[in-house]
Amino acid sequence: MSVYNQPPAQQHHYGYRQPMPPAHGHHGYGGGYRAPPPPAQHVYQSDPAAFRHVYSTRLAELTMNSRPIIQGLSMLAQEQTRYSSIVAQCIEAHIRRIPPTMKLPAFYLLDAISKNVYVPYAAEFTPFVVPLFLETYDLVDNNTRSKMEEMLLTWRTGSPVGKELFGIGPQVAIERGIWGDGGNAASGSSSRVTPNQVMSELDFAIGQQERTLQSRPHDVAMQNNLAILHQLHALVAAGVSQPELKQILNQLRTLMRNSASTSAPPPIAASPPPPPPPQHQAPYAQPQNHYWKQDLYPQQQIPHPAPMPAVKIEPASALLPAAGSPDILSMLTNLVKSGVVSSNGTPIGAGSSSVQEIPDEKPDSDRLESRAYRDSILRHSVALTTSDVTRPRNHLIIECLYDTQSTQCKQCGQRFADSPSGQKKLEKHLDMHFVQNRQASQQTGRGHHRGWFISLDDWINDTVDVKGKGVDRGPARGRAAEAADQVKRNEELRAMFVVVPPGDEAKSIRCPICKETLKSEFLEDDEEWVWKNAVKKDDTVYHATCHSEAAASATTLVTRLIADDSSSRSRSVTPETNGRIASPRSSPLKNIKSESSSAATLVPGSPSSLAGMKRKAEYDEDGAIRAEEAPLKKVAV
Amino acid sequence: MSDHMDVADDAAFEPKVWDLGPETEYRFELDPGMCLVIVVLRGNAEIFGAELVEGKQHVFAGECKAAVYTWKGCSIEVTGRPSTEYTSDETLPMTAYANLHIAFEQMRVKALAHLRGSPIPDGPSRVTSESPRVLVLGPENSGKTSACKVLVNYAARSRMGWVPVLVNTDPREGGWAVPGAITAAPVAAPITTPSASLPLGAAASSAPTINPSNALLPLVYCYGHTDVQRNHLLLDRVIRNLGASVGDRFEANPEARSSGVVVDTPSTFAAGPANTASVRSKLIRACVDAFKINVILVIGHEKLNIEMQRTYGSQLTVVKIPKSGGVVELDPSYRDRILNMQLHTYFYGESFTPPPGLKLRSNAVYGGEALSDLVLSPASTTVGFEELAVWQIGEKSLAPSSALPVGATRTVSEMQPILIDPSKPGSGLLNAVLALLALPADGDERERYDEEVLDLGVVGFLVVTAIDIPRRKMTILSPSPMVFAGRTAIRGSVEWQEQ
Ligand SMILES: [Zn+2]
Ligand SMILES: [Zn+2]
């Protein structure tokens, strides 16, 4: 049975015989509008104008990324396929009319309808999807653009049989429009490829892989694949040459095409979500490849059977090989062969043993190496005298800095020794880039700011990663590990939530610190509405990340008073505070505090930290800090 | 402007290719607002010892004055309109830096071997087994900071992966903070300096970084003035505090010690009016003591070289090295402009306009970083006068002699913390740059003392952007959000100017 024809059961339920829609080939997008179906027994049955009015009115509510609204509009479209051209006109007009910030949710609606009710909607949208996408893309900010790119990539395999959602022509036209000629999946190798495009495709592959990993969290091979993709991403982000970009892109596409057509992993049971509270604004999830596997619609609410027939259920992982597939590894091997990733510079951290051979070293080969270096450097004769330091022996420095360190990181230019330990350091170094790039990708869209300076204690004890001197430096940890910790802490903070009090679902509240609206979300498992990335302190809800950051930078005293437990979690997001003063560095003028001068230098009643006052601070509505004096804890002697 | 001018303007932005022979350099200077893009087409090139990545667009702005040097020869493509550009083969200082690097490398490997207790079979016996702890002295425009950067960058590039500590004792330079700060930072990867506002690379921000040297973690103390003479007793004390902390760090991690220290100094340490000589030698002494200096480099100043030989020759090595011909004579307003730019960069990050007609590729870098995250967003908070205690250190003008303790000497007053009352008109707080101090240790209260404010590290810098005396509130610009209640800050003489 054709997977995208309407099921007979649905026709029966409607109580009329809907004509089978013309079977749209994947290249049949040019066919234009279909003849409207015969009228149905429904409220809108005889009145297209009434339907248009209802649909456009409800569409006007789609001003933000709200899953309930998108669901509702999708369901309405699904029920009224005979008015598909009206739906299409309404959506097109809506997207053209609304300001850029509201366009993405409308595209999500278009995306959801096309994928869920492929026939007849994909064909309805096809005539205008190219100009509409490109014009919108021009107007929106970078963050929205990358979301649109991600959506566009799902369209490549968005049809029920895994082909282009709107046909290959429109797909290529859009990709060419935003990425240039290189975007053309079918185009020859002569065209230019932009890093943005490759990054988008890598992002997409990574997203697919991550979703699959969620269902198989312990799949090591999958984790490795993911790590390699991340590192390729880091590599591209840091900048590679045009031929290298093309190679990466071609390999990635070959990989995706092969795996998309061959793999058919076991189906995943779709569990329908509970009905969301009506007035709530939950965001619509990122577009998936296919929706069939996770029906958007709560089936028990629909009085007729699910709209789509039992199609082959394809998990999102279809795009990338399943566990143990050699494809990513062979892809990397090819990249190594072609020199995109030097065999020295192969991103490691994942599957390294199969990608490249690193000789098993004796534990202290590092030491042997550094001893050899020491002996060689000590053989030279350079005296620290004015005349000797100007005597040219430049071959020494060239040997030291360049010739014996011919492997260079293409991201930052650092060099590594041509030796086993040099290779190991390179691996660690690339790991660091990987972590930092991942951090970067998680931080897009947030404003950045200069950090507070590190505390004396941390500065003294936290030795920056010594790029692998080959010794265990005990508790002192590398910068990469720390960055990873920080990523983890931020993830934990972002995962925190506060349950929305019943009745407050529609209320929009702002974080007192950053003044931005807290995002709410419906937790499927717990069946309740929550504010994400939120903590509640003294009846005030903050972003968990904002609160943690502010708490970390607050005094320990104030921290204790206002932040309780959250302060411990936020240890070194911005590691300052707690400046230790071991002892007075130079003899302090000990007696001055008892002299009369202190009265002259201290304004009465004006507390300072020196006076050791205990105070209570609260955020007021403006996010400013209000402090109340508490009884003196200690007065200067 | 006429068409003719436009044509000329456009022509100036055509990329130019420079072929540099071995051991030569391409020098450039940028006027305010100008931007330059350099791509290495082939060969190896470095700026102050930090290697450029072939094929990438390296962007420079912010009145950057620098030289692209090559040991083995290279071709570079330059787009933009520098106020000055030329190639030079007078690169004797690079030869000196190279030799110094080898000599310091010898000291480092011996220090490490000594620490690990491994035998040192041969090698010059004159090489001490102490790590290099280097003080760099020189007059204005002699290239002290360039020398420091090359030496530190070469160490960081060594296959041994040293992490030397770079110390800045020049309060006018501000290191990784703002002018008035005295700072030290471990350097794990070569420092890149795309702008005069980042003379020693950038301190960490929340923006993601590719290059670890753009997320430096400095330890910061506050002197509060740009003029060394203004309160030399305070500067002396701050330098000694910083030195003690560097010592503690080496204590905590002995292997880190073998990487050594390089200390940059103000030119006023090297030369100045005769009546400042005793202050100068006192401050040099403070550095030598604080950082346990074993090598003094004197750049191109024979008189100072002799003076240093005489004073320290018996206890440490004094080497005179040549002054760089590429060092730029700076116009008088330059320092003021840079000071404002540094302050602005600290809060707001970087911005620039690429050369007209040039499309920056997505892999273009500014100081090694992608161009997307250069702009920072500071926070602005309104606080009550009572919340943030602002002190100044011994400003005579604001501390009438009647307020001094009976019998107090002027020395006392110079080092005396004085609380500023923001409610007094003329408190001088508006537009003042404040150093927000770290908290004293949460420990034994008996260890607390009044001059603590002189010895505490700095957490960050603030600007008072508005004062509302009737409502007893002031508005504070800070790099990140912060709860100010119960905190202490120091006001120096550095002021914020809106750009
Ligand atoms: Zn790198
Ligand atoms: Zn917030």
XYZ file of C-alpha atoms in Angstrom, chain B residues 48-427:
380
model
C 55.531 38.431 18.940
C 56.357 34.740 18.893
C 52.793 33.529 18.316
C 52.504 31.584 15.083
C 49.856 32.484 12.528
C 47.808 29.734 10.926
C 48.342 29.402 7.196
C 45.309 30.306 5.109
C 43.322 31.961 7.870
C 42.381 35.599 7.817
C 43.990 37.204 10.838
C 42.277 40.473 11.721
C 44.003 43.369 13.476
C 42.437 46.582 14.721
C 42.482 48.928 17.706
C 45.625 50.860 16.770
C 47.608 47.643 16.641
C 51.295 48.104 15.982
C 53.061 44.852 15.287
C 55.447 42.957 13.063
C 54.991 39.693 11.183
C 58.320 37.956 11.566
C 59.543 34.877 9.738
C 62.481 32.640 10.543
C 62.398 30.698 7.310
C 60.646 33.083 4.908
C 56.981 33.409 3.961
C 54.452 35.136 1.726
C 51.656 37.099 3.290
C 48.640 38.815 1.795
C 47.717 42.069 3.496
C 44.395 43.882 3.071
C 43.717 47.211 4.707
C 45.365 50.544 4.964
C 47.974 50.755 7.684
C 49.312 54.193 8.497
C 52.781 52.703 8.208
C 53.976 49.503 6.584
C 57.380 48.304 5.497
C 59.633 45.308 5.635
C 62.828 45.203 7.600
C 65.754 42.885 7.950
C 67.036 44.635 11.055
C 65.786 41.947 13.324
C 68.710 41.543 15.676
C 66.424 41.482 18.743
C 64.811 38.308 17.390
C 68.225 36.671 17.321
C 68.684 37.745 20.908
C 65.274 36.428 21.924
C 66.028 33.115 20.216
C 69.291 32.730 22.071
C 67.653 33.771 25.313
C 64.976 31.174 24.728
C 67.599 28.439 24.296
C 69.411 29.600 27.413
C 66.176 29.731 29.418
C 65.168 26.357 28.012
C 68.412 24.976 29.399
C 67.560 26.407 32.796
C 64.060 24.962 32.663
C 65.064 21.423 31.755
C 67.745 21.471 34.429
C 65.307 22.791 36.990
C 62.842 20.066 36.106
C 65.529 17.380 36.247
C 66.679 18.698 39.577
C 63.154 18.635 40.893
C 62.599 15.100 39.682
C 65.902 14.023 41.098
C 67.079 12.692 37.780
C 70.757 12.779 36.966
C 72.032 15.355 34.521
C 74.778 13.607 32.593
C 76.475 16.507 30.927
C 75.774 19.985 29.759
C 77.231 23.281 30.596
C 77.842 23.435 34.280
C 77.297 27.182 34.275
C 73.595 26.591 33.635
C 71.929 26.854 36.971
C 69.283 24.398 37.988
C 66.928 27.258 38.759
C 64.100 28.092 36.417
C 64.437 31.440 34.642
C 62.853 34.281 36.569
C 63.372 37.233 34.322
C 62.896 40.943 34.924
C 62.741 43.027 31.745
C 63.757 46.676 32.065
C 63.991 49.356 29.441
C 63.087 52.930 28.629
C 59.949 54.062 26.835
C 59.364 52.454 23.427
C 62.269 50.062 23.715
C 60.111 46.985 23.163
C 59.949 45.565 26.694
C 56.495 44.144 26.314
C 57.320 42.686 22.912
C 60.372 40.980 24.399
C 58.277 39.578 27.246
C 55.672 38.239 24.866
C 58.193 36.572 22.561
C 59.979 34.920 25.491
C 56.763 33.710 27.087
C 55.300 32.554 23.779
C 58.422 30.602 22.853
C 58.306 28.891 26.227
C 54.656 28.012 25.734
C 55.515 26.633 22.284
C 58.251 24.367 23.585
C 57.626 20.664 23.244
C 57.917 20.550 27.001
C 54.690 22.498 27.211
C 55.899 24.977 29.770
C 53.373 27.288 31.358
C 55.385 30.351 32.270
C 53.859 33.067 34.421
C 53.793 36.478 32.788
C 53.713 39.342 35.252
C 52.791 42.900 34.404
C 53.954 45.531 36.861
C 53.275 48.435 34.517
C 50.115 50.054 35.866
C 49.724 52.093 32.705
C 49.445 48.931 30.681
C 46.838 47.231 32.824
C 47.689 43.716 31.735
C 44.580 41.615 31.370
C 42.453 43.983 33.397
C 42.342 47.757 33.147
C 44.966 50.442 33.625
C 45.887 50.706 37.284
C 46.012 46.949 37.773
C 49.075 44.859 38.557
C 48.620 41.346 37.255
C 50.081 37.894 36.677
C 48.797 35.059 34.509
C 50.030 31.598 33.605
C 50.399 31.340 29.833
C 49.722 27.874 28.418
C 49.488 28.822 24.769
C 50.961 31.690 22.777
C 49.405 35.054 23.477
C 47.920 36.811 20.482
C 47.536 40.553 20.490
C 45.294 41.802 17.698
C 44.714 45.204 19.259
C 46.482 47.720 21.435
C 43.637 47.303 23.905
C 44.775 43.751 24.569
C 48.513 44.219 24.989
C 48.962 40.864 26.679
C 46.018 38.888 25.310
C 42.524 38.633 26.727
C 41.252 37.575 30.123
C 38.543 34.960 30.203
C 35.009 35.901 29.292
C 31.950 33.727 29.088
C 32.316 33.677 25.327
C 33.692 30.417 24.030
C 37.308 30.517 22.970
C 39.315 28.527 20.470
C 42.641 29.659 21.721
C 43.392 28.980 25.384
C 45.484 32.113 25.559
C 42.330 34.141 25.024
C 40.895 32.881 28.276
C 43.768 33.818 30.515
C 43.155 33.601 34.219
C 45.052 36.485 35.712
C 45.550 37.216 39.358
C 44.837 40.895 39.765
C 45.813 43.449 42.356
C 44.872 47.074 42.392
C 47.298 49.937 42.386
C 44.694 52.304 41.006
C 46.892 54.818 39.225
C 48.753 54.848 35.955
C 51.596 56.942 37.294
C 54.225 54.969 39.146
C 55.266 57.966 41.215
C 51.798 58.727 42.462
C 51.915 56.298 45.370
C 55.074 54.298 45.069
C 54.713 52.841 48.553
C 51.435 51.282 47.536
C 52.918 50.028 44.260
C 55.797 48.501 46.194
C 53.387 46.702 48.482
C 51.164 45.503 45.634
C 54.174 44.156 43.739
C 55.296 42.273 46.827
C 51.814 40.836 47.340
C 51.715 39.641 43.763
C 55.170 38.127 44.099
C 54.156 36.271 47.244
C 51.144 34.827 45.441
C 53.263 33.695 42.499
C 55.565 32.080 45.042
C 52.598 30.330 46.659
C 51.547 29.017 43.300
C 54.973 27.532 42.696
C 54.940 26.151 46.213
C 51.645 24.401 45.483
C 52.905 22.957 42.242
C 56.657 22.595 42.099
C 56.763 21.428 38.488
C 55.023 24.603 37.419
C 57.946 26.479 38.885
C 60.326 25.107 36.287
C 58.497 27.038 33.569
C 59.668 30.278 35.155
C 58.452 33.859 35.290
C 58.823 36.853 33.006
C 58.171 40.268 34.564
C 57.328 43.268 32.409
C 57.963 46.676 33.969
C 57.027 50.304 33.378
C 59.534 52.372 31.461
C 59.642 54.671 34.463
C 61.557 51.958 36.309
C 64.350 52.364 33.790
C 64.628 56.103 33.336
C 63.180 59.313 34.628
C 64.011 62.588 36.301
C 66.933 62.465 38.720
C 64.717 63.043 41.724
C 62.876 59.808 41.020
C 66.002 57.664 41.032
C 65.576 56.376 44.549
C 61.959 55.443 43.955
C 62.950 53.650 40.762
C 65.627 51.600 42.420
C 63.284 50.794 45.296
C 60.644 49.468 42.910
C 63.190 47.440 40.955
C 64.299 46.012 44.258
C 60.702 45.144 45.083
C 60.429 43.199 41.827
C 63.738 41.410 42.289
C 62.739 40.358 45.799
C 59.122 39.550 45.082
C 59.700 37.353 42.050
C 63.083 35.991 43.133
C 64.566 37.334 39.911
C 67.698 35.610 38.629
C 68.033 37.274 35.226
C 67.636 40.970 34.472
C 67.308 41.911 30.830
C 68.100 45.534 30.110
C 66.884 46.616 26.695
C 69.122 49.034 24.885
C 70.098 51.258 27.808
C 73.779 51.217 28.667
C 73.555 53.459 31.729
C 70.891 51.297 33.305
C 72.823 48.177 32.349
C 75.832 49.420 34.279
C 73.648 50.429 37.182
C 72.065 46.986 37.321
C 75.411 45.223 36.945
C 76.721 47.239 39.853
C 73.728 46.640 42.091
C 72.826 43.064 41.263
C 75.759 41.687 39.274
C 77.008 39.620 42.160
C 73.749 37.864 42.887
C 72.145 37.431 39.461
C 72.741 37.672 35.738
C 72.320 41.012 34.001
C 72.174 40.962 30.210
C 71.813 43.902 27.901
C 69.914 43.139 24.712
C 69.405 45.293 21.627
C 66.464 47.655 21.265
C 64.155 46.811 18.430
C 64.317 49.137 15.428
C 60.677 48.339 14.817
C 59.596 49.884 18.056
C 57.249 52.725 17.411
C 57.573 56.190 18.818
C 54.166 56.911 20.248
C 52.382 60.215 20.027
C 51.414 61.828 23.344
C 47.671 61.275 23.083
C 48.184 57.634 22.209
C 48.366 56.486 25.814
C 45.117 58.231 26.705
C 43.329 56.727 23.761
C 44.616 53.267 24.604
C 43.623 53.660 28.235
C 40.046 54.457 27.229
C 40.040 51.663 24.707
C 41.262 49.158 27.293
C 38.578 50.151 29.753
C 35.968 49.894 27.065
C 37.265 46.524 25.888
C 37.187 45.176 29.413
C 33.447 45.791 29.656
C 32.218 45.656 26.095
C 34.705 43.463 24.263
C 35.956 44.233 20.814
C 34.509 45.640 17.674
C 35.932 46.719 14.359
C 34.945 47.371 10.781
C 36.661 45.215 8.193
C 38.482 46.924 5.338
C 36.003 48.095 2.678
C 35.549 45.638 -0.108
C 36.945 42.723 1.831
C 34.639 39.898 2.748
C 35.771 38.195 5.902
C 35.476 34.451 5.672
C 33.870 32.482 8.414
C 37.225 31.125 9.489
C 38.666 34.590 9.999
C 40.126 35.083 13.438
C 40.775 38.012 15.704
C 43.535 37.136 18.106
C 42.873 33.505 17.307
C 39.133 33.725 17.941
C 36.173 33.483 15.632
C 34.633 36.862 14.963
C 31.203 36.029 16.299
C 31.714 36.412 20.008
C 33.855 39.481 20.401
C 31.222 41.732 21.868
C 30.495 41.481 25.574
C 27.502 42.674 27.544
C 28.277 44.212 30.910
C 25.673 44.516 33.665
C 24.326 47.695 35.170
C 22.993 47.618 38.709
C 21.602 50.239 41.019
C 22.868 49.914 44.557
C 22.318 51.853 47.737
C 25.190 53.885 49.129
C 25.300 51.554 52.118
C 25.798 48.409 50.124
C 29.149 48.936 48.503
C 31.918 50.395 50.615
C 34.321 52.374 48.450
C 37.747 53.184 49.809
C 40.671 55.083 48.536
C 44.217 54.626 49.604
C 45.846 57.647 51.141
C 44.731 60.471 48.968
C 45.990 63.546 50.749
C 43.667 65.905 48.981
C 40.627 64.121 50.305
C 42.000 63.429 53.739
C 42.548 66.753 55.428
C 45.489 66.701 57.765
C 43.091 67.269 60.649
C 41.771 63.790 59.976
C 45.141 62.195 60.362
C 45.977 60.518 63.603
C 48.006 62.599 65.927
C 51.651 62.206 65.171
C 50.968 60.200 62.018
C 53.627 60.601 59.409
C 52.960 61.181 55.778
C 53.893 57.555 55.193
C 50.919 56.504 57.198
C 48.616 58.741 55.302
C 49.785 57.456 51.928
C 48.890 53.924 52.880
C 45.811 54.733 54.853
C 42.475 53.402 53.615
C 39.887 56.155 53.660
C 36.216 55.433 53.218
C 34.572 57.602 50.581
C 31.175 59.105 51.362
C 29.204 59.036 48.110
C 26.577 61.364 49.512
C 29.054 64.221 49.638
C 28.991 66.266 46.469
C 32.425 66.174 44.953
C 33.143 62.705 46.232
